[in-house]
Tab-separated table of C-alpha atoms in Angstrom:
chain	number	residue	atom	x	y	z
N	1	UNK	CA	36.613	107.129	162.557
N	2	UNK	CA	34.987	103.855	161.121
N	3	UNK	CA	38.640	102.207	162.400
N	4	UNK	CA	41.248	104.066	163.995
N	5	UNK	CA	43.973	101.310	164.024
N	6	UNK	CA	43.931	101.399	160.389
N	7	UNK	CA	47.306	102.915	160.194
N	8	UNK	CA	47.307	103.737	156.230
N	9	UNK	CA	44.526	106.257	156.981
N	10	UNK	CA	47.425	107.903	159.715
N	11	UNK	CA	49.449	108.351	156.876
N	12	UNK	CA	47.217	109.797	154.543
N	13	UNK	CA	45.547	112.361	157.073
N	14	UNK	CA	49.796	113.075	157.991
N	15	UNK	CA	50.121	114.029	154.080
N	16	UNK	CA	47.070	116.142	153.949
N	17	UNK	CA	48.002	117.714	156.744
N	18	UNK	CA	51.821	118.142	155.425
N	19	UNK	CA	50.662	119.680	152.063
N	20	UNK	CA	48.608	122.475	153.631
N	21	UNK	CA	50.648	123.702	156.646
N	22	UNK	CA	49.303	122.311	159.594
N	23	UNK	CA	52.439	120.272	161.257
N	24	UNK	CA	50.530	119.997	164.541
N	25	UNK	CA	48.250	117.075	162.900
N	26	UNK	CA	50.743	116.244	160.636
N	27	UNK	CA	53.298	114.838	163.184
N	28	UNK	CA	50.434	113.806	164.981
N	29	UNK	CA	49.366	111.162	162.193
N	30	UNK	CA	52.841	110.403	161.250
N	31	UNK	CA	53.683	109.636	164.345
N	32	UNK	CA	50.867	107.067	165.072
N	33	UNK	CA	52.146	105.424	160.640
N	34	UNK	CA	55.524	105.278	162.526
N	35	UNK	CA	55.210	103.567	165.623
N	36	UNK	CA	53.525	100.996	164.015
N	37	UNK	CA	55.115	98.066	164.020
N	38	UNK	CA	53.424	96.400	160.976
N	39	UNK	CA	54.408	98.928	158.565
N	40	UNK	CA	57.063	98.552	156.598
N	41	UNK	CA	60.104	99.861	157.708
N	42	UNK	CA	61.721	100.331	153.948
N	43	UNK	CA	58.842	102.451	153.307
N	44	UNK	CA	59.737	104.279	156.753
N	45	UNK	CA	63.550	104.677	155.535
N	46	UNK	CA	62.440	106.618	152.176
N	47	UNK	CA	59.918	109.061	154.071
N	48	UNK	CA	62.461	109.997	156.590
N	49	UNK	CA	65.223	110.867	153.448
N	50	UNK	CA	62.443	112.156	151.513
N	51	UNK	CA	60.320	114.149	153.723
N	52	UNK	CA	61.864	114.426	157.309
N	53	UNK	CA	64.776	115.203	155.414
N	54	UNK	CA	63.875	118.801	153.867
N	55	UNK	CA	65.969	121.052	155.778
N	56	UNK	CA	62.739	123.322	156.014
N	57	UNK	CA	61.070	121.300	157.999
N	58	UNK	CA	64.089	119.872	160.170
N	59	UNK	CA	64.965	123.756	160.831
N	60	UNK	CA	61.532	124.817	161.989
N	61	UNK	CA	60.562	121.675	163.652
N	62	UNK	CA	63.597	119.855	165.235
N	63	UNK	CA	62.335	118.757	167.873
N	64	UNK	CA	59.203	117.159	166.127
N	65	UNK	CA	61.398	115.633	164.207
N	66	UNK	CA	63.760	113.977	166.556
N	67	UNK	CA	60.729	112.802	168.476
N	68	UNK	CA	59.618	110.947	165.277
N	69	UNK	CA	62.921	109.689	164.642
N	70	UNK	CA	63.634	107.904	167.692
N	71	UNK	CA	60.131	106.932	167.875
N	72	UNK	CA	60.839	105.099	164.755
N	73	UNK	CA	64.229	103.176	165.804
N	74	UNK	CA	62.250	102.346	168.608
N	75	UNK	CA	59.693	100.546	166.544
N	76	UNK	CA	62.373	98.590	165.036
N	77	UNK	CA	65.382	98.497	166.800
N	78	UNK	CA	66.884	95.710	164.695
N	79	UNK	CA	66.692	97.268	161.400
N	80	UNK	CA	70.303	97.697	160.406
N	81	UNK	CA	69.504	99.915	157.187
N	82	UNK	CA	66.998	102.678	159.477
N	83	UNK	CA	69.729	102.517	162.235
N	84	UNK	CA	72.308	104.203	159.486
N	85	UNK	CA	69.685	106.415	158.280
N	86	UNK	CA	69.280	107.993	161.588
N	87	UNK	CA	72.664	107.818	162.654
N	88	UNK	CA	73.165	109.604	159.720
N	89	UNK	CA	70.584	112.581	160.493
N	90	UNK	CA	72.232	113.144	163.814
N	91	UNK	CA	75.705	113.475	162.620
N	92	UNK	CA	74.100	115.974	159.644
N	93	UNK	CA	72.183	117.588	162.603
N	94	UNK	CA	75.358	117.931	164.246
N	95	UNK	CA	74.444	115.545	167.006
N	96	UNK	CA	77.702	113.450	166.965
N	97	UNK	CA	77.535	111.711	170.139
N	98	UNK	CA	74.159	109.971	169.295
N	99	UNK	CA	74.528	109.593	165.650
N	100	UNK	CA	77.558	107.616	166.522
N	101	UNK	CA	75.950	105.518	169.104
N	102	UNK	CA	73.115	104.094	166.351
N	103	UNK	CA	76.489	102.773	163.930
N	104	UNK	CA	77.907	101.139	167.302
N	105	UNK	CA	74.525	99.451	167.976
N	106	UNK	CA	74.794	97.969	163.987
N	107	UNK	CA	78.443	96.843	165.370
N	108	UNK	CA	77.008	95.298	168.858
N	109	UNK	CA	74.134	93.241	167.006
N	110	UNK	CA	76.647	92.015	164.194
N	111	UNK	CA	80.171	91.970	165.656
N	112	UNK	CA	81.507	89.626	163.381
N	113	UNK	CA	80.445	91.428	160.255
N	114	UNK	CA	83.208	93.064	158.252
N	115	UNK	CA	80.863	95.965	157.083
N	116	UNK	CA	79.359	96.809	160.393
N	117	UNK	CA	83.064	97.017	161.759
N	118	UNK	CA	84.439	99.287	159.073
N	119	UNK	CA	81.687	101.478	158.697
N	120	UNK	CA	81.836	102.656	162.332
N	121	UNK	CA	85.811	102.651	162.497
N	122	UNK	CA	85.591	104.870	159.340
N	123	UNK	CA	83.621	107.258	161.042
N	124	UNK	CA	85.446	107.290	164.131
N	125	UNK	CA	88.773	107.888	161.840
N	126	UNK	CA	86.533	110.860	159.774
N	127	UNK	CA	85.651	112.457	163.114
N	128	UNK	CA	89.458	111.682	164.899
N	129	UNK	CA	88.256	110.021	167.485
N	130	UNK	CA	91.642	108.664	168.040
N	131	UNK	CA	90.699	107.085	171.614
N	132	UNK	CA	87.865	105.910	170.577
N	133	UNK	CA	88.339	104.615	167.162
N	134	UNK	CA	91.914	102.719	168.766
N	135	UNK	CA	89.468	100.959	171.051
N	136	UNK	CA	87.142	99.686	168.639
N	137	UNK	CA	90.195	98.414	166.369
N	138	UNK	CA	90.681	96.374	169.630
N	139	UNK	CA	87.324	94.839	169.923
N	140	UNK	CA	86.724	94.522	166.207
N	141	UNK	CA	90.287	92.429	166.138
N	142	UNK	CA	89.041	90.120	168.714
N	143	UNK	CA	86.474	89.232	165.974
N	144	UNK	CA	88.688	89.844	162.710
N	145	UNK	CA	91.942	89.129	164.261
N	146	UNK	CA	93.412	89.222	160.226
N	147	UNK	CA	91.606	92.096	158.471
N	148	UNK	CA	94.696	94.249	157.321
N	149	UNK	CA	92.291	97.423	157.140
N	150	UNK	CA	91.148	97.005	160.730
N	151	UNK	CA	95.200	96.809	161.703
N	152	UNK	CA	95.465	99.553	159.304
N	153	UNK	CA	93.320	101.964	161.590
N	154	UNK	CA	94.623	101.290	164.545
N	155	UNK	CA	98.065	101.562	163.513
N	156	UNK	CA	96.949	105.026	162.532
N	157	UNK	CA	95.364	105.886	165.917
N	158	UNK	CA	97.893	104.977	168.019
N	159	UNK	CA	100.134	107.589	165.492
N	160	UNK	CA	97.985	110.066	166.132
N	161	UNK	CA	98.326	109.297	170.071
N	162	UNK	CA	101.815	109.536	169.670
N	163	UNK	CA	102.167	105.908	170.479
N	164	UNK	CA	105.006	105.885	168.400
N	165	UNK	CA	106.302	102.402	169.122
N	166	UNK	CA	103.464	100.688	169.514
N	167	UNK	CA	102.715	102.275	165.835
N	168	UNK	CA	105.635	101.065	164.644
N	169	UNK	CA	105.068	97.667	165.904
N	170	UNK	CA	102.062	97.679	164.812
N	171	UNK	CA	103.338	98.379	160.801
N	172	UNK	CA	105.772	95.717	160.957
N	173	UNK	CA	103.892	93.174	161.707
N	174	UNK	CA	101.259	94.314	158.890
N	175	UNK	CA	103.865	94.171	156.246
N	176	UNK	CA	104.769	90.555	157.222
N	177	UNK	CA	101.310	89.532	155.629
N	178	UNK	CA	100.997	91.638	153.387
N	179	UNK	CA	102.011	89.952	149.451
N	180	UNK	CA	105.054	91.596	147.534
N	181	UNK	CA	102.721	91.492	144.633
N	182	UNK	CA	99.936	94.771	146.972
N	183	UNK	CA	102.980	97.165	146.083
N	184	UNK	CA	100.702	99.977	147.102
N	185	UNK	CA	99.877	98.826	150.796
N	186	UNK	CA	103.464	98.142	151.377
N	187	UNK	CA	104.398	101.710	150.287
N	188	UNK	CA	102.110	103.235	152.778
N	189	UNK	CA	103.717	100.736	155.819
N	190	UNK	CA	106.886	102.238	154.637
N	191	UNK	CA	106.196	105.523	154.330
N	192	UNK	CA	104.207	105.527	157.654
N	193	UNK	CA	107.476	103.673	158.747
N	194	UNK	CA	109.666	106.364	158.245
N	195	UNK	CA	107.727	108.995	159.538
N	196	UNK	CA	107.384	106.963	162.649
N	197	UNK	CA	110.842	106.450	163.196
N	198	UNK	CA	111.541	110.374	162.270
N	199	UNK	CA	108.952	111.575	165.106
N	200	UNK	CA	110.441	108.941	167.094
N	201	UNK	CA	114.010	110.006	167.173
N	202	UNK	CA	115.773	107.602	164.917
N	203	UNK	CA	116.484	108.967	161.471
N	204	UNK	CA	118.708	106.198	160.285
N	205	UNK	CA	115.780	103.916	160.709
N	206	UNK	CA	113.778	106.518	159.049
N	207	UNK	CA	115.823	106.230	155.761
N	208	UNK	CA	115.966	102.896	155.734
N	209	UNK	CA	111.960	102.724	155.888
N	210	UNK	CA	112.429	105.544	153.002
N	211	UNK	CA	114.431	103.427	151.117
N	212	UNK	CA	111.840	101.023	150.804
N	213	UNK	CA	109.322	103.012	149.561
N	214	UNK	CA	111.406	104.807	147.085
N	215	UNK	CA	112.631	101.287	145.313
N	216	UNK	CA	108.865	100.757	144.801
């Protein structure tokens, strides 16, 4: 009462009101700590985990709880770390669409950072989001035109498109810059090779590719 903008006091009546059942006033308080700006948003990161976290509460409160959560990215929408924390309580919650959506935003504000890029294509590949997940491998090229990983995945989407030549293209020119000394990438290229060429209709390309990957 004495100063109701004193946002520690929010999250202390929140915990008192947490420990003895009453989650009306608790997500009341905790949702005034949250939106504050000046809080620290590290400190946000671990109650969310923590707390927000405990399947007992997510299952008798979900909506609460999602209110909370995006009331929290919307405090601080550049905070790359809280972004994959709630991406990552959507996808758990089984909310794909939007959990996705927060790693893309990380990608957006940092499209030239490697671990952005292959966090999100990752997922994409996890969920087999072939479309989507060939798409990205597009944009994220136009930013890591080199990254053999990045040509990796999108070799691999455009297999499971049955884009076979394209695939196969796509290999080929991998293995060209790839050093005889990384025995194990160039096994995969020609394994992938000759199962390519097999689903493609040309077995005595198939061996060949085989071949390779036998002599290593």
């Amino acid at each position: 009462r004495l100063d109701p903008r004193y946002t520690p006091a929010q999250f202390g009546l929140a915990e008192a009101f947490r420990t003895t059942g009453d989650f009306a006033k608790f997500f009341h308080h905790i949702g005034n700590f949250m939106g504050d700006e000046q809080m620290n948003s590290s400190f946000k990161i671990d109650y969310i985990r923590q707390v927000l976290g405990n399947l007992a509460i997510q299952s008798r409160h979900q909506a609460s709880v999602d209110t909370l959560i995006r009331k929290v990215i919307d405090t601080h929408p550049t905070d790359t770390s809280l972004r994959y924390t709630v991406g990552n309580y959507f996808l758990q919650t089984g909310r794909t669409k939007e959990g996705t959506d927060h790693y893309f935003k990380i990608v957006e504000m940092h499209p030239e950072d490697l671990n952005p890029n292959l966090q999100y294509l990752y997922l994409l590949y996890y969920l087999q989001q072939w479309n989507d997940l060939e798409a990205q491998c597009k944009m994220s090229l136009g930013y890591l035109p080199q990254n053999r990983d990045i040509r990796q995945l999108q070799a691999i989407a455009n297999t499971q498109l049955l884009r076979y030549d394209q695939a196969i293209d796509q290999y080929k020119a991998l293995l060209k810059d790839i050093p005889r000394s990384q025995e194990n990438e160039r096994l995969m290229c020609y394994s992938a090779l000759g199962d390519l060429y097999q689903q493609n209709g040309q077995p005595k390309k198939a061996y060949k590719e085989y071949d390779k990957a036998l002599k290593i």
